[in-house]
Amino acid sequence: MPLENLFGSKGRLVLSALLVCAIVFELAYCQKEAQQQKINPGRKPKPSITKLGRSTNKSPRAVTAKPKIKATPAAPAQTFLTQVLNRGKFKKVVDNISVQSGDTLELRCRGKPVQWSVPTYLEEDDDGRLSIVQQARYGVLTLVNTTGADTGEFSCYPMYCEDTDCRKEYDKAVKVFVFFPDPQELFVPSADYYEAIQLRTNWPTLLPCQVTSPEAKVSLHREFPPVEVAVDGKEISFNVKKGFTIHRPRPHHAGALFCVASLGNLRQSSTKYMLIYVNYPMAPPAPVIQGSPSSVTVGENLRVSCSVVGEQDVAVEFTWDYPGQQIGRPLYTQDSISPVGGGTAQQQTQSVLLVDEVRDVDQGTYTCTAQNLQGAKSVSTTVQVVPKAKPKKQKP
C-alpha cells in the first residue's frame, strides 16, 4: 500500500518536513567543509574520534620557562700607572723608577676623574714646571726640567662621584716613588743646616736623609764623638725611600747625627739632626685622690692628696680646683716623687693640697688634674666642714 495512503495527508506533511531538515543540515555541513578547505588547502579534515577509556578533557601541557640570564655589569677598570717614555712607547710602573735629573717625567693614570699628590717640595713651589691634565679615560701628570729636589712619592687617586660631589678612593690609590739622580746632589736639598728631632720612648723616629739615587750607599754618623753608628736592621734600619729609623729610642741615641752618601767618586753629608730624648709615657696618668679626713671641723687643718703611679722619669704636672678659690684663698701644695718597690721600675708622683684653719667656705668639691705628655685626667672628692661643738655649760 502506498505510504501516502497509509499516513494520509498528515503523513505527507511530516515527510516533507523531514526532507527539508535533511537538506538544511546537508547544506550547513558542506559550508563547513568548504571553510576548512580554504583555511588548510589540500589537507583533508581529520575525523573526530573519541577513544574509549581516556578522558577527552586534556589539561594544557605545562611549559617550563627558561631562566633569563641577566647581564653582569662590567667591573670598574683597575687603576694603574704608566710612564710615557717616548711617543707611542709606554711602561707600566712598579714600586719605584728613576728619571735622570733634567729629563721630563710623564705619568698616566687610568680613570675618570683622578687626582694626584706630589712631593711636598712640588706642592709648595713647582715654578710652573708641573702640569696635570684630565683626558677622557686617564689623567696625565707632566713634570719638566726635573731636579734632585723633586725626588719623592707620586700618587694617583681615582675619584668616586655622585653628581657634583666627588671624593678620593684611598683604598684604590696607586703610588710610585721617583728618584731623580743628580750627579752633583746625592741628598735631596734642605734649607736647614740643623734639624731638631724629638726622640720619644717606644716611638719610632725617622731621620729623613733622602737620597736622589737608589744606587747611593748611605751610612749614619755621630758628630761627637765622631764615629759611625751601627745599623743592624733591628734597633736602627735604613730605607732608601725614607732614611734611617730608630725603632725604640733610648737616651744613648740622643746627640748630633748626620748621614753620609757615596756614589762613584762623589761623597756628601746630609743635614745634621739634633736628637733630643724625651721619656714619653705610654698612656695618660691615672690619678687617685683622697681627703684626710673627708669630714673636718671648722678651725682644723685639711690635707687632700692626689697621687699617680707610672713610669720612671716621666714628668707629671698637677693642677687643683677647690672651693676656697671663690674667696681668693691661696693655693699651698707639697709635691714629691718616690720610687715604687717591687722591681717594676715605676715611681709615685704626689701632690698634697694644704688648707689651714678650715672655714665654712672650704666645704665642697676638690678636683685634681694630672697631666703628662700623653694627656690629662681629673679626679674629685668631696669634703664636709662641720661646726665646732659648743662647750657644755658647767652647773653651778
Short mmCIF file of C-alpha atoms in Angstrom, two decimals:
data_model
loop_
_atom_site.label_atom_id
_atom_site.label_comp_id
_atom_site.label_asym_id
_atom_site.label_seq_id
_atom_site.Cartn_x
_atom_site.Cartn_y
_atom_site.Cartn_z
CA MET A 1 0.00 0.00 0.00
CA PRO A 2 1.47 3.41 -0.85
CA LEU A 3 2.77 5.47 2.09
CA GLU A 4 0.54 8.43 1.34
CA ASN A 5 -2.46 6.17 1.63
CA LEU A 6 -1.11 4.76 4.87
CA PHE A 7 -0.45 8.05 6.61
CA GLY A 8 -2.83 10.30 4.83
CA SER A 9 -2.35 14.00 4.41
CA LYS A 10 -0.74 14.37 7.80
CA GLY A 11 1.88 11.78 6.92
CA ARG A 12 2.79 13.70 3.78
CA LEU A 13 3.38 16.85 5.79
CA VAL A 14 5.67 15.03 8.23
CA LEU A 15 7.74 13.54 5.42
CA SER A 16 8.04 16.90 3.75
CA ALA A 17 9.30 18.48 6.99
CA LEU A 18 11.91 15.73 7.48
CA LEU A 19 13.11 16.14 3.91
CA VAL A 20 13.56 19.91 4.36
CA CYS A 21 15.55 19.41 7.60
CA ALA A 22 17.84 16.91 5.92
CA ILE A 23 18.57 19.35 3.10
CA VAL A 24 19.34 22.21 5.59
CA PHE A 25 21.76 20.05 7.59
CA GLU A 26 23.44 18.88 4.38
CA LEU A 27 23.99 22.47 3.23
CA ALA A 28 25.43 23.53 6.62
CA TYR A 29 27.86 20.60 6.57
CA CYS A 30 29.02 21.45 3.05
CA GLN A 31 29.68 25.09 4.00
CA LYS A 32 31.76 24.00 7.00
CA GLU A 33 33.81 21.67 4.80
CA ALA A 34 34.38 24.45 2.29
CA GLN A 35 35.69 26.81 5.04
CA GLN A 36 38.10 24.14 6.30
CA GLN A 37 39.41 23.66 2.77
CA LYS A 38 40.07 27.41 2.48
CA ILE A 39 41.96 27.51 5.78
CA ASN A 40 44.06 24.38 5.07
CA PRO A 41 44.10 23.90 1.30
CA GLY A 42 44.99 20.42 0.16
CA ARG A 43 44.54 18.99 3.65
CA LYS A 44 41.70 16.62 4.38
CA PRO A 45 39.76 17.21 7.57
CA LYS A 46 40.62 14.79 10.29
CA PRO A 47 37.62 13.00 11.74
CA SER A 48 36.98 13.46 15.40
CA ILE A 49 37.35 10.08 17.09
CA THR A 50 36.62 9.54 20.72
CA LYS A 51 38.85 6.93 22.31
CA LEU A 52 37.35 4.67 24.89
CA GLY A 53 38.81 4.55 28.37
CA ARG A 54 40.51 8.02 28.15
CA SER A 55 39.24 11.40 29.12
CA THR A 56 38.85 13.82 26.25
CA ASN A 57 39.29 16.84 28.60
CA LYS A 58 43.07 17.10 28.39
CA SER A 59 44.69 19.83 30.50
CA PRO A 60 47.12 22.14 28.66
CA ARG A 61 50.72 20.95 28.58
CA ALA A 62 52.92 22.60 31.21
CA VAL A 63 55.77 24.58 29.64
CA THR A 64 58.84 25.33 31.80
CA ALA A 65 60.16 28.82 31.11
CA LYS A 66 63.90 29.02 30.68
CA PRO A 67 65.51 31.30 33.26
CA LYS A 68 66.67 34.59 31.84
CA ILE A 69 70.37 35.23 32.20
CA LYS A 70 70.96 38.72 33.50
CA ALA A 71 73.83 40.59 32.02
CA THR A 72 76.58 41.05 34.63
CA PRO A 73 77.67 44.69 34.85
CA ALA A 74 81.23 45.20 33.84
CA ALA A 75 83.65 45.61 36.75
CA PRO A 76 85.22 49.06 37.06
CA ALA A 77 88.54 49.31 35.33
CA GLN A 78 91.52 48.83 37.60
CA THR A 79 93.57 51.94 38.21
CA PHE A 80 97.21 51.70 37.21
CA LEU A 81 100.11 53.98 36.35
CA THR A 82 102.14 54.04 33.17
CA GLN A 83 105.23 56.05 32.33
CA VAL A 84 105.41 57.68 28.92
CA LEU A 85 108.93 57.04 27.59
CA ASN A 86 108.61 58.27 24.01
CA ARG A 87 105.78 58.99 21.65
CA GLY A 88 103.75 55.79 21.47
CA LYS A 89 106.01 53.97 23.94
CA PHE A 90 104.74 53.24 27.45
CA LYS A 91 105.95 51.35 30.51
CA LYS A 92 103.86 50.15 33.44
CA VAL A 93 105.50 51.47 36.60
CA VAL A 94 106.31 49.37 39.65
CA ASP A 95 107.39 50.30 43.18
CA ASN A 96 109.97 52.89 42.13
CA ILE A 97 111.52 54.33 38.98
CA SER A 98 114.48 56.57 38.18
CA VAL A 99 114.38 59.58 35.84
CA GLN A 100 117.62 61.42 35.18
CA SER A 101 117.52 64.98 36.51
CA GLY A 102 116.81 67.41 33.69
CA ASP A 103 114.61 64.91 31.82
CA THR A 104 110.81 65.06 31.67
CA LEU A 105 108.59 62.85 33.83
CA GLU A 106 105.23 61.97 32.29
CA LEU A 107 102.81 59.65 34.11
CA ARG A 108 99.38 58.45 33.03
CA CYS A 109 96.78 57.20 35.47
CA ARG A 110 93.76 55.31 34.20
CA GLY A 111 90.45 56.64 35.50
CA LYS A 112 87.95 59.47 35.09
CA PRO A 113 88.40 61.60 37.01
CA VAL A 114 91.60 61.16 39.06
CA GLN A 115 93.54 63.32 41.50
CA TRP A 116 97.29 63.47 42.08
CA SER A 117 99.53 64.03 45.08
CA VAL A 118 103.17 65.01 44.68
CA PRO A 119 106.17 65.55 46.99
CA THR A 120 105.86 68.48 49.40
CA TYR A 121 108.52 70.44 47.55
CA LEU A 122 106.39 70.50 44.38
CA GLU A 123 103.19 71.30 46.28
CA GLU A 124 104.78 74.41 47.76
CA ASP A 125 106.53 75.71 44.63
CA ASP A 126 106.79 74.00 41.23
CA ASP A 127 107.90 77.12 39.26
CA GLY A 128 105.35 76.26 36.58
CA ARG A 129 107.15 73.00 35.75
CA LEU A 130 104.25 70.77 36.84
CA SER A 131 101.08 70.30 34.79
CA ILE A 132 98.11 67.99 35.37
CA VAL A 133 95.52 67.33 32.64
CA GLN A 134 92.43 65.10 32.72
CA GLN A 135 91.74 63.27 29.45
CA ALA A 136 88.66 61.21 28.56
CA ARG A 137 89.88 57.97 30.17
CA TYR A 138 93.03 58.90 32.08
CA GLY A 139 94.84 61.69 33.86
CA VAL A 140 98.26 62.95 32.79
CA LEU A 141 100.96 64.38 35.08
CA THR A 142 103.91 66.07 33.41
CA LEU A 143 106.99 67.48 35.19
CA VAL A 144 109.66 69.23 33.10
CA ASN A 145 113.18 70.43 33.95
CA THR A 146 113.38 67.94 36.82
CA THR A 147 115.94 68.20 39.64
CA GLY A 148 117.09 66.01 42.51
CA ALA A 149 114.82 68.02 44.81
CA ASP A 150 111.78 66.53 43.04
CA THR A 151 112.61 63.06 44.43
CA GLY A 152 109.66 61.58 46.30
CA GLU A 153 106.34 59.74 46.08
CA PHE A 154 103.79 60.45 43.34
CA SER A 155 100.26 59.11 43.92
CA CYS A 156 97.11 58.83 41.81
CA TYR A 157 93.66 58.57 43.40
CA PRO A 158 90.57 57.52 41.41
CA MET A 159 87.55 59.65 42.28
CA TYR A 160 84.07 58.41 43.15
CA CYS A 161 81.47 60.98 42.08
CA GLU A 162 77.76 61.41 42.71
CA ASP A 163 76.54 64.35 40.66
CA THR A 164 78.99 67.12 41.55
CA ASP A 165 80.14 65.57 44.85
CA CYS A 166 83.45 63.67 44.42
CA ARG A 167 85.78 62.03 46.91
CA LYS A 168 89.07 60.16 46.73
CA GLU A 169 89.05 56.36 46.83
CA TYR A 170 92.11 55.95 49.04
CA ASP A 171 91.98 52.15 49.01
CA LYS A 172 92.39 52.14 45.20
CA ALA A 173 95.29 54.59 45.07
CA VAL A 174 98.38 53.71 43.05
CA LYS A 175 101.77 55.09 44.05
CA VAL A 176 105.28 55.22 42.67
CA PHE A 177 108.47 56.57 44.21
CA VAL A 178 110.51 58.52 41.67
CA PHE A 179 114.26 59.09 42.04
CA PHE A 180 115.88 61.91 40.07
CA PRO A 181 119.61 61.07 40.18
CA ASP A 182 121.72 64.23 40.15
CA PRO A 183 125.48 63.96 39.55
CA GLN A 184 126.01 66.97 41.84
CA GLU A 185 123.48 66.24 44.64
CA LEU A 186 123.31 62.88 46.40
CA PHE A 187 120.81 64.13 49.03
CA VAL A 188 117.51 65.91 48.46
CA PRO A 189 118.42 69.54 49.27
CA SER A 190 117.25 71.06 52.56
CA ALA A 191 117.07 74.70 53.57
CA ASP A 192 118.05 73.87 57.18
CA TYR A 193 121.59 73.19 58.34
CA TYR A 194 120.31 71.71 61.62
CA GLU A 195 117.02 69.96 62.23
CA ALA A 196 115.79 69.20 65.77
CA ILE A 197 114.04 65.86 66.21
CA GLN A 198 112.40 64.65 69.41
CA LEU A 199 113.11 61.07 70.47
CA ARG A 200 110.09 59.57 72.24
CA THR A 201 110.28 56.41 74.27
CA ASN A 202 108.96 53.42 72.29
CA TRP A 203 108.03 55.63 69.33
CA PRO A 204 109.94 55.02 66.05
CA THR A 205 111.89 58.11 64.98
CA LEU A 206 112.82 58.86 61.35
CA LEU A 207 115.97 60.67 60.24
CA PRO A 208 114.84 61.76 56.75
CA CYS A 209 118.17 61.82 54.90
CA GLN A 210 116.64 61.15 51.48
CA VAL A 211 118.99 60.30 48.60
CA THR A 212 118.32 61.20 44.96
CA SER A 213 119.70 57.91 43.59
CA PRO A 214 118.82 54.36 44.70
CA GLU A 215 122.41 53.38 43.86
CA ALA A 216 123.97 55.60 46.54
CA LYS A 217 125.48 53.92 49.61
CA VAL A 218 124.40 55.63 52.85
CA SER A 219 125.81 55.41 56.40
CA LEU A 220 124.89 57.07 59.69
CA HIS A 221 127.43 59.01 61.77
CA ARG A 222 127.65 60.76 65.15
CA GLU A 223 129.25 64.18 65.32
CA PHE A 224 130.59 63.95 68.91
CA PRO A 225 132.43 61.69 69.30
CA PRO A 226 132.97 61.29 65.50
CA VAL A 227 132.02 57.63 64.95
CA GLU A 228 129.86 55.66 62.55
CA VAL A 229 126.62 54.41 64.12
CA ALA A 230 125.94 50.71 63.73
CA VAL A 231 122.83 49.88 61.65
CA ASP A 232 121.70 46.34 62.49
CA GLY A 233 118.25 46.43 60.86
CA LYS A 234 116.50 45.91 64.21
CA GLU A 235 117.40 48.77 66.54
CA ILE A 236 118.18 51.05 63.58
CA SER A 237 117.25 50.34 59.96
CA PHE A 238 117.63 52.09 56.59
CA ASN A 239 115.09 52.53 53.78
CA VAL A 240 116.33 54.09 50.55
CA LYS A 241 112.95 55.85 50.11
CA LYS A 242 112.81 57.31 53.64
CA GLY A 243 116.10 57.33 55.52
CA PHE A 244 117.18 55.88 58.89
CA THR A 245 114.62 54.77 61.50
CA ILE A 246 115.41 54.38 65.22
CA HIS A 247 112.74 51.90 66.24
CA ARG A 248 112.93 52.12 70.06
CA PRO A 249 114.67 55.35 71.05
CA ARG A 250 116.76 55.35 74.24
CA PRO A 251 118.75 58.09 75.98
CA HIS A 252 122.02 56.96 74.36
CA HIS A 253 120.58 57.77 70.90
CA ALA A 254 120.45 61.48 71.70
CA GLY A 255 123.01 63.86 70.21
CA ALA A 256 124.03 65.26 66.80
CA LEU A 257 123.84 62.76 63.93
CA PHE A 258 124.18 63.06 60.15
CA CYS A 259 124.18 60.81 57.08
CA VAL A 260 126.96 60.26 54.54
CA ALA A 261 126.23 59.14 50.96
CA SER A 262 128.74 57.97 48.39
CA LEU A 263 128.35 57.16 44.69
CA GLY A 264 131.36 56.69 42.49
CA ASN A 265 133.90 59.37 43.36
CA LEU A 266 131.29 61.63 44.99
CA ARG A 267 130.83 61.70 48.78
CA GLN A 268 128.46 64.11 50.57
CA SER A 269 126.99 64.75 54.04
CA SER A 270 123.36 65.44 54.85
CA THR A 271 121.70 67.93 57.15
CA LYS A 272 122.66 67.47 60.83
CA TYR A 273 119.93 66.11 63.08
CA MET A 274 119.82 67.22 66.73
CA LEU A 275 118.17 64.32 68.56
CA ILE A 276 116.58 65.28 71.90
CA TYR A 277 115.46 62.41 74.10
CA VAL A 278 112.14 62.71 75.95
CA ASN A 279 110.91 59.92 78.17
CA TYR A 280 107.49 59.73 76.64
CA PRO A 281 104.79 57.91 78.65
CA MET A 282 102.81 55.05 77.23
CA ALA A 283 99.46 56.47 78.40
CA PRO A 284 97.89 59.42 80.24
CA PRO A 285 98.20 59.38 84.04
CA ALA A 286 95.68 57.65 86.30
CA PRO A 287 95.47 59.83 89.44
CA VAL A 288 93.98 58.79 92.79
CA ILE A 289 92.62 61.48 95.14
CA GLN A 290 91.92 61.23 98.85
CA GLY A 291 90.88 63.72 101.54
CA SER A 292 92.28 63.24 105.01
CA PRO A 293 89.82 63.31 106.62
CA SER A 294 86.73 63.62 104.41
CA SER A 295 84.94 65.45 107.22
CA VAL A 296 86.75 68.24 109.06
CA THR A 297 85.78 70.61 111.83
CA VAL A 298 85.98 74.37 111.47
CA GLY A 299 89.40 75.60 112.54
CA GLU A 300 91.23 72.33 111.85
CA ASN A 301 93.73 71.68 109.03
CA LEU A 302 92.87 69.72 105.87
CA ARG A 303 95.10 67.65 103.59
CA VAL A 304 93.89 66.42 100.19
CA SER A 305 96.36 64.18 98.36
CA CYS A 306 96.50 63.31 94.65
CA SER A 307 98.97 60.65 93.50
CA VAL A 308 99.99 58.96 90.24
CA VAL A 309 101.94 55.73 89.85
CA GLY A 310 103.68 55.49 86.48
CA GLU A 311 106.90 55.01 84.53
CA GLN A 312 110.17 56.32 85.86
CA ASP A 313 111.47 59.69 84.67
CA VAL A 314 108.06 60.70 83.31
CA ALA A 315 107.09 64.19 84.45
CA VAL A 316 103.57 64.67 85.83
CA GLU A 317 102.03 68.10 86.46
CA PHE A 318 99.14 68.71 88.88
CA THR A 319 96.52 71.45 88.90
CA TRP A 320 93.82 71.99 91.53
CA ASP A 321 90.29 73.35 91.71
CA TYR A 322 88.98 73.92 95.27
CA PRO A 323 86.14 75.81 96.98
CA GLY A 324 88.44 78.39 98.63
CA GLN A 325 89.23 79.87 95.19
CA GLN A 326 85.93 81.76 95.39
CA ILE A 327 87.22 83.96 98.20
CA GLY A 328 90.80 84.14 96.96
CA ARG A 329 92.33 81.61 99.35
CA PRO A 330 95.89 80.97 98.09
CA LEU A 331 97.00 77.52 96.94
CA TYR A 332 99.54 75.63 99.04
CA THR A 333 100.80 72.26 97.82
CA GLN A 334 103.59 69.83 98.62
CA ASP A 335 104.89 67.81 95.64
CA SER A 336 107.07 64.72 95.86
CA ILE A 337 108.43 61.83 93.75
CA SER A 338 109.36 58.46 95.21
CA PRO A 339 110.27 55.07 93.70
CA VAL A 340 107.83 52.19 93.87
CA GLY A 341 109.21 48.90 95.19
CA GLY A 342 108.80 45.52 93.59
CA GLY A 343 111.36 45.86 90.80
CA THR A 344 108.85 47.32 88.32
CA ALA A 345 110.87 50.49 87.50
CA GLN A 346 107.96 52.74 88.46
CA GLN A 347 107.60 55.89 90.52
CA GLN A 348 104.90 57.63 92.53
CA THR A 349 104.32 61.33 91.90
CA GLN A 350 102.19 63.06 94.51
CA SER A 351 100.70 66.49 95.14
CA VAL A 352 99.15 67.36 98.53
CA LEU A 353 96.82 70.36 98.87
CA LEU A 354 97.06 72.02 102.33
CA VAL A 355 94.23 74.04 103.81
CA ASP A 356 94.95 75.60 107.19
CA GLU A 357 92.21 76.55 109.67
CA VAL A 358 89.28 75.33 107.63
CA ARG A 359 86.21 77.56 107.38
CA ASP A 360 82.69 77.00 106.12
CA VAL A 361 83.67 78.22 102.61
CA ASP A 362 86.15 75.35 102.32
CA GLN A 363 83.37 72.80 102.14
CA GLY A 364 82.70 71.32 98.69
CA THR A 365 84.40 69.51 95.80
CA TYR A 366 88.17 69.30 95.41
CA THR A 367 89.37 68.36 91.91
CA CYS A 368 92.89 67.29 90.94
CA THR A 369 94.04 67.15 87.30
CA ALA A 370 97.19 65.15 86.49
CA GLN A 371 98.84 65.67 83.11
CA ASN A 372 101.78 64.16 81.21
CA LEU A 373 102.85 64.23 77.56
CA GLN A 374 100.16 61.72 76.61
CA GLY A 375 97.21 63.55 78.10
CA ALA A 376 95.37 64.54 81.26
CA LYS A 377 92.82 63.07 83.65
CA SER A 378 90.86 64.58 86.53
CA VAL A 379 89.50 63.08 89.76
CA SER A 380 87.40 64.67 92.53
CA THR A 381 86.46 64.20 96.15
CA THR A 382 84.02 65.98 98.46
CA VAL A 383 84.99 67.44 101.82
CA GLN A 384 82.40 68.28 104.50
CA VAL A 385 83.04 71.02 107.06
CA VAL A 386 81.20 70.69 110.36
CA PRO A 387 80.86 73.43 113.02
CA LYS A 388 82.67 73.27 116.30
CA ALA A 389 80.84 71.61 119.12
CA LYS A 390 79.60 74.15 121.65
CA PRO A 391 81.15 73.70 125.10
CA LYS A 392 78.79 72.41 127.71
CA LYS A 393 77.79 74.86 130.43
CA GLN A 394 79.02 73.88 133.85
CA LYS A 395 76.39 73.58 136.54
CA PRO A 396 76.81 75.98 139.49
#
